[in-house]
Coordinates of N, CA and C in Angstrom, one line a residue:
Chain A
E251 N 0.6 -1.4 -0.2 CA -0.1 0.2 -0.3 C 0.8 1.3 -0.1
P252 N 0.8 2.2 -0.7 CA 1.5 3.7 -0.5 C 1.3 4.2 0.7
E253 N 2.4 4.6 0.7 CA 2.5 5.4 2.2 C 3.4 6.8 2.1
V254 N 3.1 7.9 2.8 CA 3.9 9.1 2.9 C 5.1 8.9 3.7
T255 N 6.2 9.3 3.4 CA 7.3 8.9 4.1 C 8.2 10.4 4.3
Q256 N 8.9 10.3 5.3 CA 9.6 11.3 5.9 C 10.6 11.1 6.7
T257 N 11.7 12.1 6.4 CA 12.9 11.8 6.7 C 13.6 13.3 7.1
P258 N 14.3 13.1 8.3 CA 14.8 12.0 9.1 C 13.7 11.8 10.1
S259 N 14.0 10.8 10.8 CA 12.5 10.7 11.9 C 13.2 11.5 12.8
H260 N 14.3 11.6 13.0 CA 14.5 13.0 14.6 C 15.6 13.5 13.9
Q261 N 15.7 14.8 14.5 CA 16.5 15.6 14.1 C 16.5 16.6 15.2
V262 N 17.9 16.9 15.3 CA 18.3 17.5 16.4 C 19.3 18.7 16.1
T263 N 18.9 20.0 16.5 CA 19.7 21.0 16.1 C 19.7 22.4 17.2
Q264 N 20.6 22.8 16.7 CA 20.8 24.2 17.8 C 20.0 25.6 17.4
M265 N 19.6 25.9 18.3 CA 18.8 27.3 18.1 C 19.5 28.3 17.2
G266 N 18.8 29.0 16.2 CA 19.4 29.6 15.4 C 19.7 29.1 13.8
Q267 N 19.8 28.0 13.9 CA 20.1 26.9 12.8 C 19.1 26.6 12.0
E268 N 19.3 26.5 10.4 CA 18.2 26.0 9.4 C 18.1 24.6 9.4
V269 N 16.8 24.2 9.1 CA 16.7 23.1 9.3 C 15.7 22.6 7.7
I270 N 15.7 21.5 7.2 CA 14.8 20.9 6.2 C 13.9 20.1 6.7
L271 N 13.1 19.5 6.5 CA 12.5 18.7 7.0 C 11.5 18.0 5.6
R272 N 12.0 16.6 5.4 CA 11.6 16.1 3.9 C 10.6 15.2 3.8
C273 N 9.5 15.2 2.7 CA 8.7 14.3 2.9 C 8.5 14.1 1.7
V274 N 8.2 12.4 1.2 CA 7.6 12.1 -0.2 C 6.1 11.6 0.0
P275 N 5.3 12.4 -1.0 CA 3.9 12.2 -0.4 C 3.4 10.8 -1.5
I276 N 2.6 10.4 -1.2 CA 1.8 9.2 -2.2 C 1.9 10.0 -3.7
S277 N 2.4 8.9 -4.6 CA 3.0 9.7 -5.9 C 1.8 10.3 -6.5
N278 N 0.4 9.8 -6.7 CA -0.4 10.6 -7.3 C -1.6 11.8 -6.5
H279 N -0.8 11.8 -5.8 CA -1.9 12.8 -4.6 C -1.3 14.3 -4.9
L280 N -2.1 15.0 -4.6 CA -2.4 16.5 -5.3 C -2.2 17.5 -4.2
Y281 N -2.6 17.2 -2.8 CA -2.6 18.1 -1.9 C -1.5 18.0 -1.2
F282 N -0.8 18.8 -0.6 CA 0.0 18.6 0.7 C -0.1 19.5 1.5
Y283 N 0.2 18.6 2.8 CA -0.1 19.8 4.3 C 1.4 19.2 5.2
W284 N 1.7 20.4 6.0 CA 2.5 20.0 7.3 C 1.5 20.2 8.3
Y285 N 1.6 19.5 9.6 CA 1.0 19.7 10.8 C 2.1 19.5 11.8
R286 N 2.0 19.9 13.1 CA 2.9 19.9 14.0 C 2.4 19.5 15.3
Q287 N 2.8 18.7 16.3 CA 2.2 18.4 17.5 C 3.8 18.5 18.4
I288 N 3.0 20.0 19.5 CA 4.0 20.0 20.7 C 4.1 18.9 21.5
L289 N 4.9 18.5 22.0 CA 4.7 17.2 23.0 C 3.5 17.7 24.2
G290 N 2.5 16.7 24.2 CA 1.3 17.0 25.0 C 0.5 18.1 24.5
Q291 N 0.3 18.4 23.4 CA -0.4 19.3 22.9 C -1.3 18.9 21.6
K292 N -2.4 19.8 21.1 CA -3.0 19.1 19.9 C -2.2 19.1 18.6
V293 N -2.3 18.4 17.7 CA -1.7 18.7 16.6 C -2.1 19.9 15.8
E294 N -1.6 20.7 15.1 CA -1.7 21.9 14.7 C -1.7 21.9 13.4
F295 N -2.5 22.7 12.3 CA -2.3 22.9 10.9 C -1.1 23.8 10.8
L296 N -0.1 23.5 9.9 CA 0.7 24.7 9.7 C 0.5 25.5 8.2
V297 N 0.5 24.5 7.1 CA 0.1 25.0 6.0 C -0.3 23.9 5.1
S298 N -1.1 24.6 3.8 CA -1.7 23.4 2.9 C -1.0 24.2 1.4
F299 N -0.9 22.7 0.5 CA 0.3 23.3 -0.9 C -0.5 22.6 -1.8
Y300 N -0.9 23.4 -2.8 CA -1.7 22.7 -4.1 C -1.2 23.5 -5.2
N301 N -0.8 22.9 -6.2 CA -0.5 23.4 -7.8 C 0.5 24.2 -7.5
N302 N 1.4 23.9 -7.1 CA 2.9 24.5 -6.2 C 2.6 25.8 -5.8
E303 N 1.6 25.9 -5.0 CA 1.6 27.2 -4.4 C 1.0 27.0 -2.9
I304 N 1.0 27.8 -2.2 CA 0.5 27.7 -0.5 C -1.0 28.0 -0.9
S305 N -1.9 27.1 -0.3 CA -2.9 27.3 -0.5 C -4.1 27.9 0.9
E306 N -3.4 27.7 1.9 CA -3.4 28.4 3.3 C -2.6 27.8 4.4
K307 N -2.3 29.0 5.0 CA -1.2 28.9 5.8 C -2.0 29.1 7.3
S308 N -1.4 28.8 8.3 CA -1.6 29.3 9.7 C -1.0 30.4 10.5
E309 N -1.1 30.7 11.7 CA -0.5 32.0 12.3 C 0.6 31.5 12.7
I310 N 0.9 30.0 12.8 CA 2.5 29.6 13.3 C 3.2 30.0 12.0
F311 N 2.5 29.7 11.1 CA 3.6 29.7 9.6 C 4.0 30.9 9.2
D312 N 4.9 31.6 10.0 CA 5.4 32.9 9.8 C 6.5 32.8 8.6
D313 N 7.3 33.9 8.6 CA 8.3 33.9 7.9 C 9.7 33.2 7.8
Q314 N 9.6 32.5 9.0 CA 10.8 31.8 9.1 C 10.6 30.3 8.6
F315 N 9.2 30.2 8.3 CA 8.8 28.9 7.6 C 8.4 28.6 6.0
S316 N 8.9 27.9 5.0 CA 8.9 27.7 4.1 C 8.6 26.7 3.4
V317 N 7.9 26.2 2.5 CA 7.6 24.9 2.0 C 8.1 25.0 0.5
E318 N 8.4 23.7 -0.2 CA 8.9 23.6 -1.4 C 8.6 22.3 -1.8
R319 N 8.0 22.2 -3.5 CA 8.0 20.8 -4.0 C 9.1 20.8 -5.2
P320 N 10.2 20.5 -4.7 CA 11.3 21.0 -5.7 C 11.5 20.0 -7.1
D321 N 10.9 18.8 -6.7 CA 11.3 18.1 -8.0 C 9.8 17.2 -8.5
G322 N 8.7 17.3 -8.4 CA 7.8 16.5 -8.2 C 7.3 15.3 -7.7
S323 N 8.2 15.2 -6.3 CA 8.1 14.1 -5.9 C 8.2 14.4 -4.1
N324 N 9.5 15.0 -3.8 CA 9.4 15.8 -2.5 C 8.7 16.8 -2.2
F325 N 8.5 16.9 -0.5 CA 7.8 18.3 -0.5 C 8.5 18.5 0.9
T326 N 9.2 19.6 0.9 CA 9.9 20.0 2.1 C 9.4 21.1 3.0
L327 N 9.8 21.3 4.0 CA 9.4 22.0 5.2 C 10.7 22.8 5.5
K328 N 11.2 23.9 5.5 CA 12.4 24.7 6.1 C 11.6 25.6 7.2
I329 N 12.7 25.5 8.1 CA 12.9 26.4 9.2 C 13.7 27.3 9.1
R330 N 13.9 28.4 9.1 CA 15.4 29.4 8.3 C 16.2 29.8 9.9
S331 N 15.5 29.7 10.9 CA 16.5 30.3 12.1 C 15.5 29.9 13.0
T332 N 15.7 28.2 13.6 CA 15.1 27.8 14.4 C 15.3 28.2 16.2
K333 N 13.6 28.0 16.6 CA 13.8 28.2 18.0 C 13.1 27.3 19.2
L334 N 13.8 27.6 20.2 CA 13.6 26.3 21.3 C 11.8 25.8 21.2
E335 N 11.2 26.8 20.8 CA 9.6 26.9 20.8 C 9.3 26.0 19.4
D336 N 10.0 25.6 18.4 CA 10.2 24.8 17.2 C 10.1 23.5 17.8
S337 N 10.7 23.0 18.6 CA 11.0 21.9 19.2 C 9.3 21.0 19.0
A338 N 9.0 19.9 18.2 CA 7.8 19.4 18.1 C 8.2 18.6 17.1
M339 N 6.8 17.1 16.8 CA 7.2 16.3 16.1 C 6.0 17.2 14.9
Y340 N 6.7 16.8 13.5 CA 6.5 17.7 12.4 C 5.8 16.3 11.6
F341 N 4.2 16.2 10.9 CA 3.7 15.5 10.1 C 3.6 15.9 9.0
C342 N 3.9 15.2 7.5 CA 3.2 15.6 6.4 C 2.6 15.0 6.2
A343 N 1.1 15.3 5.4 CA 0.6 14.5 4.8 C -0.4 14.9 3.4
S344 N -0.9 13.8 2.5 CA -0.9 13.9 1.6 C -2.5 13.6 1.0
R345 N -3.1 14.2 0.0 CA -4.3 13.4 -0.1 C -4.6 13.8 -1.8
L346 N -5.5 12.7 -2.4 CA -5.9 13.0 -3.8 C -6.5 14.2 -4.1
R347 N -7.9 14.0 -3.6 CA -8.8 15.4 -3.6 C -9.2 16.1 -2.7
P348 N -9.7 17.0 -2.6 CA -10.5 17.6 -1.1 C -11.3 16.4 -0.3
V349 N -12.1 15.9 -1.2 CA -13.3 14.8 -0.8 C -12.5 13.8 0.2
Y350 N -11.3 13.4 -0.6 CA -10.5 12.3 0.0 C -9.8 12.5 1.5
E351 N -9.5 11.2 2.4 CA -8.8 11.7 3.5 C -7.6 11.8 3.3
Q352 N -6.7 12.8 4.3 CA -5.0 12.8 4.3 C -4.7 11.8 4.9
Y353 N -3.4 11.2 4.4 CA -2.7 10.2 4.7 C -1.4 10.8 5.2
F354 N -0.9 10.4 6.6 CA -0.1 11.3 7.3 C 1.3 10.4 7.2
G355 N 2.3 11.0 7.1 CA 3.5 10.0 7.4 C 3.9 9.9 8.8
P356 N 5.1 9.2 9.1 CA 5.0 8.7 10.5 C 5.8 10.2 11.4
G357 N 6.3 11.2 10.7 CA 6.6 12.2 11.3 C 8.1 12.4 11.5
T358 N 8.7 13.5 11.6 CA 9.8 14.0 11.8 C 10.2 14.5 13.5
R359 N 10.5 14.1 14.2 CA 10.7 15.0 15.6 C 11.6 15.6 15.8
L360 N 11.7 17.1 15.7 CA 12.2 18.1 16.0 C 12.7 18.4 17.3
T361 N 13.9 18.3 17.5 CA 14.7 19.1 18.9 C 15.4 20.1 18.3
V362 N 15.1 21.4 19.2 CA 16.2 22.4 19.0 C 16.7 22.9 20.4
T363 N 18.0 22.7 20.7 CA 18.8 23.1 22.0 C 19.2 24.4 21.9
Chain B
A125 N -15.4 29.1 11.7 CA -13.9 28.3 12.0 C -14.5 26.9 13.0
Q126 N -13.9 26.0 12.8 CA -14.1 24.6 13.2 C -13.1 24.5 14.7
S127 N -14.0 23.5 15.5 CA -13.0 23.1 16.5 C -13.8 21.8 17.1
V128 N -12.8 20.7 17.8 CA -13.2 19.6 18.4 C -12.6 19.7 19.6
T129 N -13.9 18.8 20.7 CA -13.4 18.8 22.2 C -13.6 17.2 21.9
Q130 N -12.6 16.7 22.7 CA -12.6 15.4 23.2 C -12.7 15.0 24.8
L131 N -13.8 14.6 25.2 CA -14.3 14.3 26.5 C -13.2 13.2 26.8
G132 N -12.4 13.8 28.0 CA -11.5 12.3 28.6 C -10.2 12.5 27.8
S133 N -8.9 12.9 28.4 CA -7.9 12.6 27.9 C -7.1 11.3 27.9
H134 N -7.6 10.4 29.0 CA -7.5 9.4 29.2 C -8.4 8.2 29.5
V135 N -8.6 6.9 28.9 CA -10.0 6.0 29.0 C -9.1 4.6 29.0
S136 N -9.4 4.0 30.2 CA -9.1 3.0 30.4 C -10.2 1.9 30.6
V137 N -9.9 0.7 29.7 CA -10.7 -0.3 29.6 C -10.2 -1.5 29.7
S138 N -10.9 -2.5 30.2 CA -10.7 -3.9 30.1 C -10.8 -4.8 28.8
E139 N -9.9 -5.6 28.7 CA -10.1 -6.1 27.4 C -11.2 -6.9 27.5
G140 N -11.9 -6.6 26.1 CA -13.4 -7.3 26.0 C -14.2 -6.2 26.1
A141 N -14.3 -4.8 27.0 CA -15.1 -4.4 26.9 C -15.7 -3.3 26.2
L142 N -16.6 -2.7 26.0 CA -16.8 -1.4 25.6 C -15.9 -0.4 25.1
V143 N -15.7 -0.1 24.2 CA -14.4 1.3 24.0 C -15.7 2.5 23.4
L144 N -15.2 3.5 24.2 CA -16.2 4.5 24.1 C -15.6 5.9 24.1
L145 N -15.4 6.4 22.7 CA -14.8 7.6 22.7 C -15.5 9.0 22.4
R146 N -15.5 10.0 22.9 CA -16.2 11.1 22.8 C -15.7 12.0 22.2
C147 N -16.6 12.7 21.0 CA -16.0 13.6 20.5 C -17.3 14.7 20.0
N148 N -17.3 15.9 20.2 CA -18.0 17.2 19.9 C -17.5 18.2 19.1
Y149 N -18.0 18.8 18.2 CA -17.2 19.5 17.1 C -18.4 20.9 17.2
S150 N -17.6 21.9 16.6 CA -18.4 23.4 16.3 C -18.2 23.4 14.9
S151 N -18.9 23.6 14.0 CA -18.5 24.2 12.5 C -19.9 25.1 12.3
S152 N -19.4 26.0 11.3 CA -20.7 26.6 11.0 C -21.3 25.9 9.3
V153 N -21.0 25.0 9.2 CA -21.2 24.4 7.9 C -21.3 22.8 8.5
P154 N -21.8 22.1 8.0 CA -21.9 20.8 7.8 C -20.6 20.2 7.6
P155 N -19.6 19.6 8.6 CA -18.4 19.4 8.2 C -18.0 17.8 7.8
Y156 N -16.9 17.7 7.4 CA -16.4 16.0 7.0 C -15.7 16.1 8.6
L157 N -15.9 14.7 8.9 CA -15.5 14.2 10.5 C -14.5 12.8 10.4
F158 N -13.6 12.8 11.3 CA -12.5 12.0 11.0 C -12.2 11.5 12.1
W159 N -11.9 10.0 12.5 CA -11.1 9.7 13.6 C -9.6 9.1 13.1
Y160 N -8.8 9.3 13.7 CA -7.4 8.7 13.3 C -6.8 8.4 14.9
V161 N -5.8 7.3 14.4 CA -5.5 6.5 15.5 C -3.6 6.8 15.4
Q162 N -3.0 6.8 16.5 CA -1.6 6.8 16.6 C -1.1 6.1 17.4
Y163 N -0.3 5.0 17.1 CA 0.2 3.9 17.7 C 1.4 4.6 18.3
P164 N 2.5 4.3 18.9 CA 3.6 4.9 19.8 C 4.9 4.7 18.7
N165 N 5.3 5.9 18.4 CA 6.1 5.8 17.6 C 5.6 6.2 16.2
Q166 N 4.7 6.2 15.9 CA 4.1 5.9 14.3 C 3.2 7.2 14.1
G167 N 2.8 7.5 13.0 CA 2.0 8.7 12.4 C 0.5 8.4 12.4
L168 N -0.1 9.2 11.9 CA -1.3 9.3 12.2 C -2.1 8.2 11.2
Q169 N -2.9 7.0 11.7 CA -3.7 6.3 10.7 C -5.2 6.5 10.5
L170 N -5.8 6.7 9.6 CA -7.3 7.0 9.6 C -7.8 5.6 9.8
L171 N -8.9 6.1 10.8 CA -9.8 4.9 11.5 C -10.7 5.0 10.5
L172 N -11.6 5.9 10.5 CA -12.9 5.9 9.6 C -13.2 7.5 9.3
K173 N -14.1 7.7 8.2 CA -15.0 9.2 8.4 C -16.1 9.3 7.8
Y174 N -16.6 10.4 8.1 CA -18.0 10.8 7.7 C -17.7 11.9 6.7
T175 N -18.4 11.8 5.6 CA -18.4 13.1 4.8 C -20.0 13.3 4.3
T176 N -20.8 12.3 3.9 CA -22.1 12.5 3.4 C -22.8 11.3 3.2
G177 N -24.1 11.2 3.6 CA -24.9 9.8 3.6 C -24.9 9.0 5.0
A178 N -24.7 7.7 5.1 CA -25.5 7.2 5.9 C -24.4 8.0 7.5
T179 N -25.1 8.2 8.3 CA -24.5 8.8 9.5 C -23.7 7.7 10.2
L180 N -23.9 6.4 10.1 CA -23.0 5.5 10.8 C -22.1 4.9 10.0
V181 N -21.0 5.2 10.3 CA -19.9 4.5 9.4 C -18.8 3.9 10.0
K182 N -18.3 2.7 9.5 CA -17.8 1.8 10.4 C -16.0 1.6 9.5
G183 N -15.2 1.5 10.5 CA -14.1 1.7 9.8 C -13.1 0.6 10.4
I184 N -11.6 0.6 10.2 CA -11.2 -0.4 10.3 C -11.0 -0.9 11.9
N185 N -10.5 -2.0 12.0 CA -10.0 -2.9 13.4 C -11.5 -3.0 14.0
G186 N -12.4 -3.0 13.5 CA -13.9 -2.9 14.4 C -14.3 -1.7 15.0
F187 N -13.9 -0.8 14.5 CA -14.6 0.7 15.2 C -15.7 1.1 14.2
E188 N -16.6 1.7 14.7 CA -17.4 2.6 14.3 C -17.9 4.2 14.9
A189 N -18.2 5.0 14.2 CA -18.8 6.2 14.8 C -19.9 6.3 14.0
E190 N -20.7 7.4 14.6 CA -22.1 8.0 14.5 C -22.3 9.3 14.6
F191 N -22.7 9.8 13.3 CA -22.6 11.5 13.2 C -24.0 11.8 13.6
K192 N -24.1 12.7 14.6 CA -25.2 12.9 15.3 C -25.4 14.4 15.1
K193 N -25.9 15.2 14.2 CA -25.8 16.4 13.7 C -26.5 17.4 14.8
S194 N -27.8 16.8 15.0 CA -28.5 17.2 16.7 C -27.3 17.6 17.9
E195 N -26.5 16.6 17.7 CA -25.7 16.5 19.0 C -24.2 17.5 19.2
T196 N -24.2 17.6 17.7 CA -22.9 18.0 17.1 C -21.8 16.9 17.6
S197 N -22.1 15.7 17.4 CA -21.3 14.8 17.9 C -21.1 13.5 17.0
F198 N -19.7 12.9 17.2 CA -19.1 12.1 16.5 C -18.5 11.1 17.6
H199 N -18.9 10.4 18.4 CA -18.2 9.4 19.0 C -18.0 8.1 18.5
L200 N -17.0 7.8 19.1 CA -16.1 6.2 18.4 C -16.5 5.4 19.5
T201 N -16.7 3.9 18.9 CA -17.0 2.9 19.7 C -16.5 1.7 19.1
K202 N -15.9 0.8 19.8 CA -15.9 -0.6 19.5 C -16.5 -1.4 20.5
P203 N -17.1 -2.8 20.3 CA -17.6 -3.3 21.1 C -16.7 -4.4 22.2
S204 N -15.9 -4.6 21.7 CA -15.0 -5.7 22.4 C -13.6 -4.9 22.0
A205 N -12.9 -4.4 23.4 CA -11.5 -4.0 23.2 C -10.4 -5.2 23.3
H206 N -9.5 -5.1 22.6 CA -8.6 -6.1 22.2 C -7.3 -5.1 22.5
M207 N -6.1 -5.9 23.0 CA -4.9 -5.0 24.0 C -4.2 -4.3 22.5
S208 N -4.5 -4.9 21.3 CA -4.0 -4.0 20.3 C -4.5 -2.5 20.1
D209 N -5.5 -2.2 20.6 CA -6.3 -0.9 20.7 C -5.5 0.1 21.7
A210 N -4.8 -0.5 22.3 CA -4.0 0.8 23.0 C -3.0 1.7 22.2
A211 N -3.8 3.0 22.3 CA -3.2 3.8 21.4 C -3.6 5.2 21.7
E212 N -3.3 6.4 21.0 CA -4.0 7.5 21.2 C -5.0 7.9 19.8
Y213 N -5.9 8.5 20.1 CA -7.0 8.5 19.3 C -7.4 10.1 19.0
F214 N -7.6 10.2 17.8 CA -7.7 11.7 17.9 C -8.9 11.9 16.7
C215 N -9.8 12.6 17.2 CA -11.1 13.3 16.3 C -10.4 14.6 15.5
A216 N -11.0 14.8 14.4 CA -10.4 15.8 13.5 C -12.0 16.2 12.5
V217 N -11.8 17.2 12.3 CA -13.0 18.0 11.4 C -12.3 18.8 10.5
S218 N -13.2 19.1 9.2 CA -12.8 19.9 8.0 C -13.9 20.3 7.6
P219 N -13.8 21.5 7.1 CA -15.1 22.2 6.3 C -15.4 21.4 5.1
P220 N -16.2 21.0 4.3 CA -16.3 20.1 2.7 C -15.1 20.7 2.0
N221 N -15.3 22.2 1.8 CA -14.6 22.9 1.1 C -13.2 23.5 1.2
D222 N -12.7 22.8 2.5 CA -11.6 23.4 3.1 C -10.3 22.4 3.1
Y223 N -9.1 22.6 3.4 CA -8.2 21.8 3.2 C -7.7 21.1 4.4
K224 N -7.8 22.1 5.5 CA -7.0 21.4 6.4 C -8.0 21.0 7.7
L225 N -7.3 20.1 8.5 CA -8.0 19.4 9.4 C -7.9 19.9 10.6
S226 N -9.0 20.2 11.6 CA -8.7 20.7 13.1 C -9.1 20.0 13.8
F227 N -7.8 19.4 14.6 CA -7.7 18.0 15.7 C -8.6 18.4 16.9
G228 N -8.8 17.3 17.5 CA -9.0 17.5 19.3 C -7.8 17.2 20.0
A229 N -7.8 17.3 21.1 CA -6.6 16.9 21.9 C -6.1 15.6 22.1
G230 N -7.0 14.5 21.5 CA -6.7 13.5 21.8 C -7.1 12.6 22.9
T231 N -7.3 11.4 22.8 CA -7.8 10.4 24.2 C -6.8 9.4 24.2
T232 N -6.3 9.1 25.2 CA -5.1 8.0 25.3 C -5.9 6.5 25.8
V233 N -5.7 5.6 25.0 CA -6.8 4.1 25.5 C -5.8 3.6 25.8
T234 N -6.0 2.8 27.3 CA -5.3 1.7 27.5 C -6.1 0.7 27.8
V235 N -5.7 -0.3 27.4 CA -6.8 -1.9 27.6 C -6.2 -2.8 28.8
R236 N -6.5 -3.1 29.7 CA -6.2 -3.8 30.9 C -6.6 -5.2 30.7
A237 N -5.5 -5.9 31.0 CA -5.8 -7.7 30.8 C -6.9 -8.1 31.7

């Protein structure tokens, strides 16, 4: 069964460093998402992406964040200058069309020290 | 705007007993509703979804949920708990024409032998 994959599974970085989290969505899917879950808190929407542009973004998704689909298969989330409060599990998701369910990857745990 | 409330952050059941996880939502339009499960160190897996049509929906692993518009609820049930059902369960909602999911805080289920 096709699945969403994410790399790395765990990333440790120092405050102020740039990180790139990578996702490979299911191959024929058209809509892509990033969510995050701070330890002990709700899963929160960050951004949605369709047709090579951002469809919607949350208040969390400020200028420090960016997304890209560089090669038609990968979908990346970049955090330009990480803060301690960016420590969280980041989930990538994809879906074929809006009426269909979102498929989630296993997540990348980001630890900012 | 949509929001989801899951009553009870922890539920403990005996093996073979009924599992009941409560979810209430608020939405300005008839929403799509979802239940996801997260096993330790894994991503979010869709259990079931309601979009339109029959209000009782059946999902994987013997789970089912009923959409009750008058009560704005989408409670998840399983008649007989199994040890493998120990996990965290998330209720989520999205408007039909929107792209993002809004999640509840999650309910952790433990199953006693």
